Amino acid sequence: GWQLSLPRITRKTEKGLPTYKDLDVFVMSGAEDLVPHLQKNANNPTQWEPVVADHGDFTISLYRPRTEGQFARIERWERKADLDVHWRAITKDNVTSIYGRTATARIVDPGNVKRVYEWLLEETFDAKGNHMLYEYVQEDAALQRPGIHEYNRSYTQAYIRRILYGNTPENLDAGRRVGPIRTATDHINSLLTRERHYLFEVLFDYQAPFDTDLPENLLIADDLSDDIEHTVPGDSLVREDPFSSFRSGFEIRTLRRCWRVLMRHHFNEGEVSGAPLVKSTNFQYTINPDTQLSFLTSATVSGYRKNPSNPNRYLKRGLPPVTFKYSRFEPEKQRYQSVTAKGRDLPPRSVNAPDFTIMDVFGNGLPDILNDTGGGFHYWENLGKGQLDRRHPQHGSQPVHSFADPNVSIGDMGGDGLADLIVDALPISGFYESTPDGHWKTFKRFQTTPSFNLGDPNTRLLDLTGDGLSDVLVTRDSHFLWFRCKGEAGYDEPLRISRKHDLDIFPDVYFDDLSGRVRLADMTGDGLNDIVLVHDGRIDYWPNLGYGKFGRRNTMANTPRIGYDYDPQRLFLADLDGSGSADLVYVEHCRVRFWFNQSGNAWSDQ
């Protein structure tokens, strides 16, 4: 979706979830991955070591983009006393930027403030004394809407609150440098703006109580002849689609959206809360009635000036709005159609047969049909729009294992998006790698023989590190076992995760649940599979935090009653509309019933 592209430094999650150790990769806005700046060891020129400097109470480590282009000096400042970290960057034009020096300009794990996920730009200044300040506001749990889906949540989001710039010479010392950098206890407000003589203020309005000094009490005119009172709807403080992401290893929950950006001038030092409003950019949204997702539909820029005849009123003129339209999933327009194949060469029997499987053979996102004939493999390529290609034989190496073998599974061992055939049949353990043209490579043995059994109903393949590789999770009576995938080398030794017999804080379930209630699905749209427990009239899930850890139980609101005698084999969790979160589908004999997932909070009506 839309977001403000304010500079920040973040732990990278695209190729693996953060561990909050020095091995994490950092990303700076506008640059590629940051890597440590290395220099030759003075005593051994063949060895390279990170550039680290001692600076009073801090240890400074230098970084640089993986591909140089900015030619900036990027520094990671770590305080010796408590290992607190913030960042500083100095461009080739001698502009200095400070990231995350104070707590409000960070996104941190609420359970451990040392686990900082993101450092936000807090101030910039140059050699000529020009200074800009950025203020952020942390999420306020008190503003959540009541509901079962808000239980067990944490609120760690940070929002840009205001930007101050245009400081006057009174804010400089004898060396024409900016005055003392803010401490953790400083808070930007209109009074501080006046004291520091910043002439320009950009305000971001989220319709929240911390916007008390915005000109909500002022009367704004739509045109030169019509004065209307501008008020904030009281029931729209929290967005209709609050959502969460857990890729940081903890919950980052977003309750608010920006609905306007205001520009105010402070040329008159006597004005504090009544600083003149000169410009605004207003945003309008529409809500999808099924998913409750909000979409930006227009942005309007308006100018203001005080009404000469009444200083308590403004005169307003606006530019034509910029409008946006989006394609929409319309289930009422979907129609049933039979699958066809070129030359009428359809699979000879049901694809539920043990010798058939459905998998993405070519890595293009479309499910193809694969058949193990006993003497080789054949596939039907999915051409889209309900049509299959003719049957084609798979060339190259031919696996000697059948899909019906419980020790055979489909997974991605290389993280390349192609489905591989994984075999765990002692004394043979390894995999057949698939190729982009739909064939198999020669069987590759794992370097170490894993101690799990793919045929065990308590064993599941899922990505627990965010690197795209198929890890293994096994549920046991007293613990879980997590086998980390090392790619083509196989699997690490298992990590034991002790059970907690409290469903509120731990997924105390078994994958071999005879009723079929335990599932794996992405319930929040963050790209990670969560553990889901399905009951008629109640669905709980434990969000995937990575590395074998799962968050506290989240219970979804408005869970439908499917029927006390429903067949679990007919119930599916799948993303129908492309929003990323898994929807609820129940296939009956004569119809398909489904409910949209509303950002992991609730279910839509049928």
Tab-separated table of C-alpha atoms in Angstrom, residues 80-320:
chain	number	residue	atom	x	y	z
A	80	LYS	CA	29.495	1.486	26.002
A	81	ALA	CA	27.488	1.699	29.213
A	82	ASP	CA	24.318	-0.038	28.030
A	83	LEU	CA	25.030	-1.015	24.370
A	84	ASP	CA	22.300	1.354	23.169
A	85	VAL	CA	22.603	1.948	19.407
A	86	HIS	CA	21.766	4.825	17.081
A	87	TRP	CA	23.076	5.774	13.624
A	88	ARG	CA	24.650	8.801	11.974
A	89	ALA	CA	25.227	9.424	8.265
A	90	ILE	CA	27.221	12.253	6.663
A	91	THR	CA	26.768	12.791	2.938
A	92	LYS	CA	29.393	13.976	0.474
A	93	ASP	CA	27.663	17.404	0.670
A	94	ASN	CA	28.344	17.500	4.427
A	95	VAL	CA	24.726	16.962	5.485
A	96	THR	CA	24.485	15.003	8.728
A	97	SER	CA	21.492	12.801	9.566
A	98	ILE	CA	20.750	11.223	12.944
A	99	TYR	CA	18.661	8.040	13.102
A	100	GLY	CA	16.877	6.754	16.191
A	101	ARG	CA	18.729	8.595	18.907
A	102	THR	CA	15.665	8.800	21.143
A	103	ALA	CA	13.163	6.092	22.026
A	104	THR	CA	10.256	7.676	20.136
A	105	ALA	CA	12.189	7.411	16.858
A	106	ARG	CA	12.571	3.645	17.050
A	107	ILE	CA	10.505	0.524	16.564
A	108	VAL	CA	11.548	-1.954	19.246
A	109	ASP	CA	10.480	-5.282	20.690
A	110	PRO	CA	8.213	-4.428	23.648
A	111	GLY	CA	9.589	-7.471	25.455
A	112	ASN	CA	13.201	-6.361	25.032
A	113	VAL	CA	13.976	-2.750	24.150
A	114	LYS	CA	17.491	-3.774	23.090
A	115	ARG	CA	15.962	-5.508	20.066
A	116	VAL	CA	15.627	-2.465	17.805
A	117	TYR	CA	14.076	-3.263	14.444
A	118	GLU	CA	14.036	0.213	12.904
A	119	TRP	CA	15.786	3.545	13.496
A	120	LEU	CA	13.849	6.516	12.092
A	121	LEU	CA	15.344	9.768	10.819
A	122	GLU	CA	15.302	12.207	13.729
A	123	GLU	CA	17.249	15.263	12.586
A	124	THR	CA	19.441	16.611	9.800
A	125	PHE	CA	21.817	19.589	9.706
A	126	ASP	CA	24.539	20.937	7.441
A	127	ALA	CA	27.682	23.053	7.756
A	128	LYS	CA	25.695	26.253	7.170
A	129	GLY	CA	23.512	25.743	10.214
A	130	ASN	CA	20.325	24.598	8.454
A	131	HIS	CA	18.507	22.234	10.776
A	132	MET	CA	15.465	19.951	10.477
A	133	LEU	CA	13.755	18.085	13.290
A	134	TYR	CA	11.452	15.068	12.949
A	135	GLU	CA	9.060	14.064	15.706
A	136	TYR	CA	7.357	10.671	16.001
A	137	VAL	CA	4.559	9.357	18.169
A	138	GLN	CA	4.408	5.792	19.438
A	139	GLU	CA	1.237	3.764	19.071
A	140	ASP	CA	-1.263	4.113	21.908
A	141	ALA	CA	-2.926	0.864	22.972
A	142	ALA	CA	-5.660	2.836	24.736
A	143	LEU	CA	-7.111	3.774	21.351
A	144	GLN	CA	-7.769	0.215	20.212
A	145	ARG	CA	-11.318	-0.753	19.412
A	146	PRO	CA	-12.873	-3.271	21.806
A	147	GLY	CA	-13.051	-6.808	20.507
A	148	ILE	CA	-11.703	-10.296	21.005
A	149	HIS	CA	-9.263	-9.783	18.128
A	150	GLU	CA	-7.430	-7.057	20.107
A	151	TYR	CA	-6.669	-9.393	23.000
A	152	ASN	CA	-3.007	-10.453	23.359
A	153	ARG	CA	-1.823	-7.675	21.050
A	154	SER	CA	1.232	-5.436	21.357
A	155	TYR	CA	1.472	-1.913	19.961
A	156	THR	CA	4.896	-0.816	18.765
A	157	GLN	CA	4.246	1.227	15.631
A	158	ALA	CA	5.729	4.729	15.321
A	159	TYR	CA	4.123	7.527	13.271
A	160	ILE	CA	5.720	10.678	11.912
A	161	ARG	CA	4.123	13.502	13.882
A	162	ARG	CA	5.702	16.676	12.579
A	163	ILE	CA	8.710	18.104	10.745
A	164	LEU	CA	10.288	21.433	11.712
A	165	TYR	CA	12.685	23.390	9.512
A	166	GLY	CA	13.705	26.921	8.602
A	167	ASN	CA	15.602	27.708	11.804
A	168	THR	CA	16.696	31.320	12.282
A	169	PRO	CA	20.235	32.502	13.197
A	170	GLU	CA	19.231	32.782	16.867
A	171	ASN	CA	19.350	28.982	16.932
A	172	LEU	CA	23.090	28.910	16.102
A	173	ASP	CA	26.148	29.264	18.299
A	174	ALA	CA	29.216	31.391	17.566
A	175	GLY	CA	30.458	28.792	15.107
A	176	ARG	CA	27.139	28.937	13.239
A	177	ARG	CA	26.309	25.430	14.405
A	178	VAL	CA	22.947	24.174	15.589
A	179	GLY	CA	22.334	24.217	19.327
A	180	PRO	CA	22.411	21.080	21.487
A	181	ILE	CA	20.913	18.005	19.875
A	182	ARG	CA	17.725	16.883	21.577
A	183	THR	CA	17.923	14.484	24.485
A	184	ALA	CA	15.572	11.606	25.101
A	185	THR	CA	13.406	13.803	27.326
A	186	ASP	CA	12.890	16.607	24.810
A	187	HIS	CA	9.522	16.823	23.096
A	188	ILE	CA	8.761	19.042	20.157
A	189	ASN	CA	5.734	21.225	20.638
A	190	SER	CA	4.619	24.638	19.553
A	191	LEU	CA	6.403	26.294	22.475
A	192	LEU	CA	9.684	24.591	21.593
A	193	THR	CA	9.103	25.646	18.012
A	194	ARG	CA	8.897	29.282	19.134
A	195	GLU	CA	11.925	29.011	21.428
A	196	ARG	CA	14.087	27.495	18.739
A	197	HIS	CA	12.753	29.818	16.063
A	198	TYR	CA	11.713	27.285	13.442
A	199	LEU	CA	9.651	29.071	10.849
A	200	PHE	CA	8.023	26.108	9.101
A	201	GLU	CA	6.074	23.216	10.552
A	202	VAL	CA	4.625	20.209	8.721
A	203	LEU	CA	1.973	18.349	10.731
A	204	PHE	CA	0.623	14.860	10.075
A	205	ASP	CA	-2.900	14.322	11.334
A	206	TYR	CA	-4.092	10.811	12.261
A	207	GLN	CA	-7.296	11.931	13.996
A	208	ALA	CA	-5.888	10.960	17.374
A	209	PRO	CA	-5.929	12.729	20.759
A	210	PHE	CA	-2.269	13.692	20.482
A	211	ASP	CA	-3.332	16.124	17.727
A	212	THR	CA	-4.700	18.566	20.295
A	213	ASP	CA	-2.858	21.581	18.890
A	214	LEU	CA	-4.147	21.168	15.340
A	215	PRO	CA	-6.555	23.858	14.155
A	216	GLU	CA	-9.653	21.681	14.584
A	217	ASN	CA	-11.464	24.530	16.344
A	218	LEU	CA	-10.951	26.893	13.432
A	219	LEU	CA	-13.593	27.597	10.868
A	220	ILE	CA	-12.466	26.830	7.340
A	221	ALA	CA	-14.231	28.042	4.224
A	222	ASP	CA	-14.694	25.817	1.202
A	223	ASP	CA	-14.745	28.921	-0.979
A	224	LEU	CA	-14.790	32.686	-0.612
A	225	SER	CA	-18.471	32.846	0.234
A	226	ASP	CA	-19.262	29.702	2.248
A	227	ASP	CA	-17.971	29.279	5.814
A	228	ILE	CA	-18.337	25.821	7.375
A	229	GLU	CA	-17.096	24.351	10.618
A	230	HIS	CA	-14.489	21.655	10.126
A	231	THR	CA	-14.695	18.879	12.712
A	232	VAL	CA	-13.213	15.428	13.106
A	233	PRO	CA	-15.563	12.423	13.157
A	234	GLY	CA	-15.300	10.938	16.627
A	235	ASP	CA	-15.665	7.306	15.542
A	236	SER	CA	-12.795	7.242	13.049
A	237	LEU	CA	-9.725	7.510	15.279
A	238	VAL	CA	-8.741	3.924	14.480
A	239	ARG	CA	-8.648	2.674	10.925
A	240	GLU	CA	-11.220	0.105	9.858
A	241	ASP	CA	-8.477	-2.358	8.927
A	242	PRO	CA	-5.876	-2.412	11.719
A	243	PHE	CA	-3.204	-4.873	10.675
A	244	SER	CA	-0.093	-6.537	12.058
A	245	SER	CA	3.196	-7.845	10.741
A	246	PHE	CA	5.434	-10.254	12.637
A	247	ARG	CA	8.445	-10.363	10.303
A	248	SER	CA	10.419	-8.316	12.817
A	249	GLY	CA	10.157	-11.168	15.335
A	250	PHE	CA	7.468	-9.317	17.290
A	251	GLU	CA	4.156	-7.688	16.467
A	252	ILE	CA	4.126	-4.308	14.737
A	253	ARG	CA	0.486	-3.282	14.744
A	254	THR	CA	-0.818	-0.317	12.764
A	255	LEU	CA	-4.002	1.231	14.125
A	256	ARG	CA	-3.962	4.547	12.286
A	257	ARG	CA	-3.709	6.095	8.865
A	258	CYS	CA	-2.854	9.661	7.936
A	259	TRP	CA	-5.798	11.642	6.638
A	260	ARG	CA	-4.180	15.034	6.076
A	261	VAL	CA	-0.835	16.853	6.123
A	262	LEU	CA	-0.834	20.488	7.248
A	263	MET	CA	1.698	23.255	6.662
A	264	ARG	CA	1.938	26.069	9.224
A	265	HIS	CA	4.134	29.171	9.426
A	266	HIS	CA	5.707	30.580	12.599
A	267	PHE	CA	6.876	33.987	11.409
A	268	ASN	CA	5.074	35.691	14.294
A	269	GLU	CA	6.806	34.546	17.477
A	270	GLY	CA	3.790	35.480	19.525
A	271	GLU	CA	1.687	32.819	17.868
A	272	VAL	CA	1.910	29.346	19.355
A	273	SER	CA	-1.094	27.051	18.840
A	274	GLY	CA	-2.652	29.615	16.539
A	275	ALA	CA	0.149	29.558	13.969
A	276	PRO	CA	-1.358	30.308	10.563
A	277	LEU	CA	-2.343	27.380	8.386
A	278	VAL	CA	-1.170	27.961	4.807
A	279	LYS	CA	-1.511	24.614	3.042
A	280	SER	CA	-3.007	21.160	3.467
A	281	THR	CA	-3.025	17.866	1.607
A	282	ASN	CA	-6.146	15.868	2.398
A	283	PHE	CA	-6.544	12.151	1.751
A	284	GLN	CA	-9.766	10.266	1.201
A	285	TYR	CA	-10.195	6.515	1.494
A	286	THR	CA	-12.731	3.911	0.527
A	287	ILE	CA	-13.343	0.672	2.400
A	288	ASN	CA	-13.801	-2.725	0.765
A	289	PRO	CA	-17.011	-4.032	2.364
A	290	ASP	CA	-15.783	-7.642	2.350
A	291	THR	CA	-12.152	-7.421	3.461
A	292	GLN	CA	-12.458	-4.048	5.258
A	293	LEU	CA	-9.214	-3.024	3.533
A	294	SER	CA	-8.897	0.720	3.008
A	295	PHE	CA	-7.787	2.193	-0.316
A	296	LEU	CA	-6.534	5.704	-0.983
A	297	THR	CA	-8.945	7.185	-3.525
A	298	SER	CA	-7.960	10.861	-3.722
A	299	ALA	CA	-5.454	13.458	-2.568
A	300	THR	CA	-6.372	17.144	-2.613
A	301	VAL	CA	-3.994	20.073	-2.099
A	302	SER	CA	-5.528	23.272	-0.734
A	303	GLY	CA	-4.200	26.706	0.177
A	304	TYR	CA	-5.406	28.901	3.058
A	305	ARG	CA	-5.203	32.499	4.198
A	306	LYS	CA	-6.806	34.363	7.043
A	307	ASN	CA	-10.098	36.041	6.270
A	308	PRO	CA	-9.402	39.807	6.521
A	309	SER	CA	-12.886	40.462	7.842
A	310	ASN	CA	-12.744	37.702	10.480
A	311	PRO	CA	-9.313	36.493	11.700
A	312	ASN	CA	-10.943	33.394	13.235
A	313	ARG	CA	-11.849	32.154	9.789
A	314	TYR	CA	-9.855	30.990	6.801
A	315	LEU	CA	-10.347	31.407	3.096
A	316	LYS	CA	-9.611	28.223	1.198
A	317	ARG	CA	-8.917	27.349	-2.413
A	318	GLY	CA	-8.115	23.825	-3.573
A	319	LEU	CA	-6.607	22.215	-6.644
A	320	PRO	CA	-8.476	19.428	-8.436
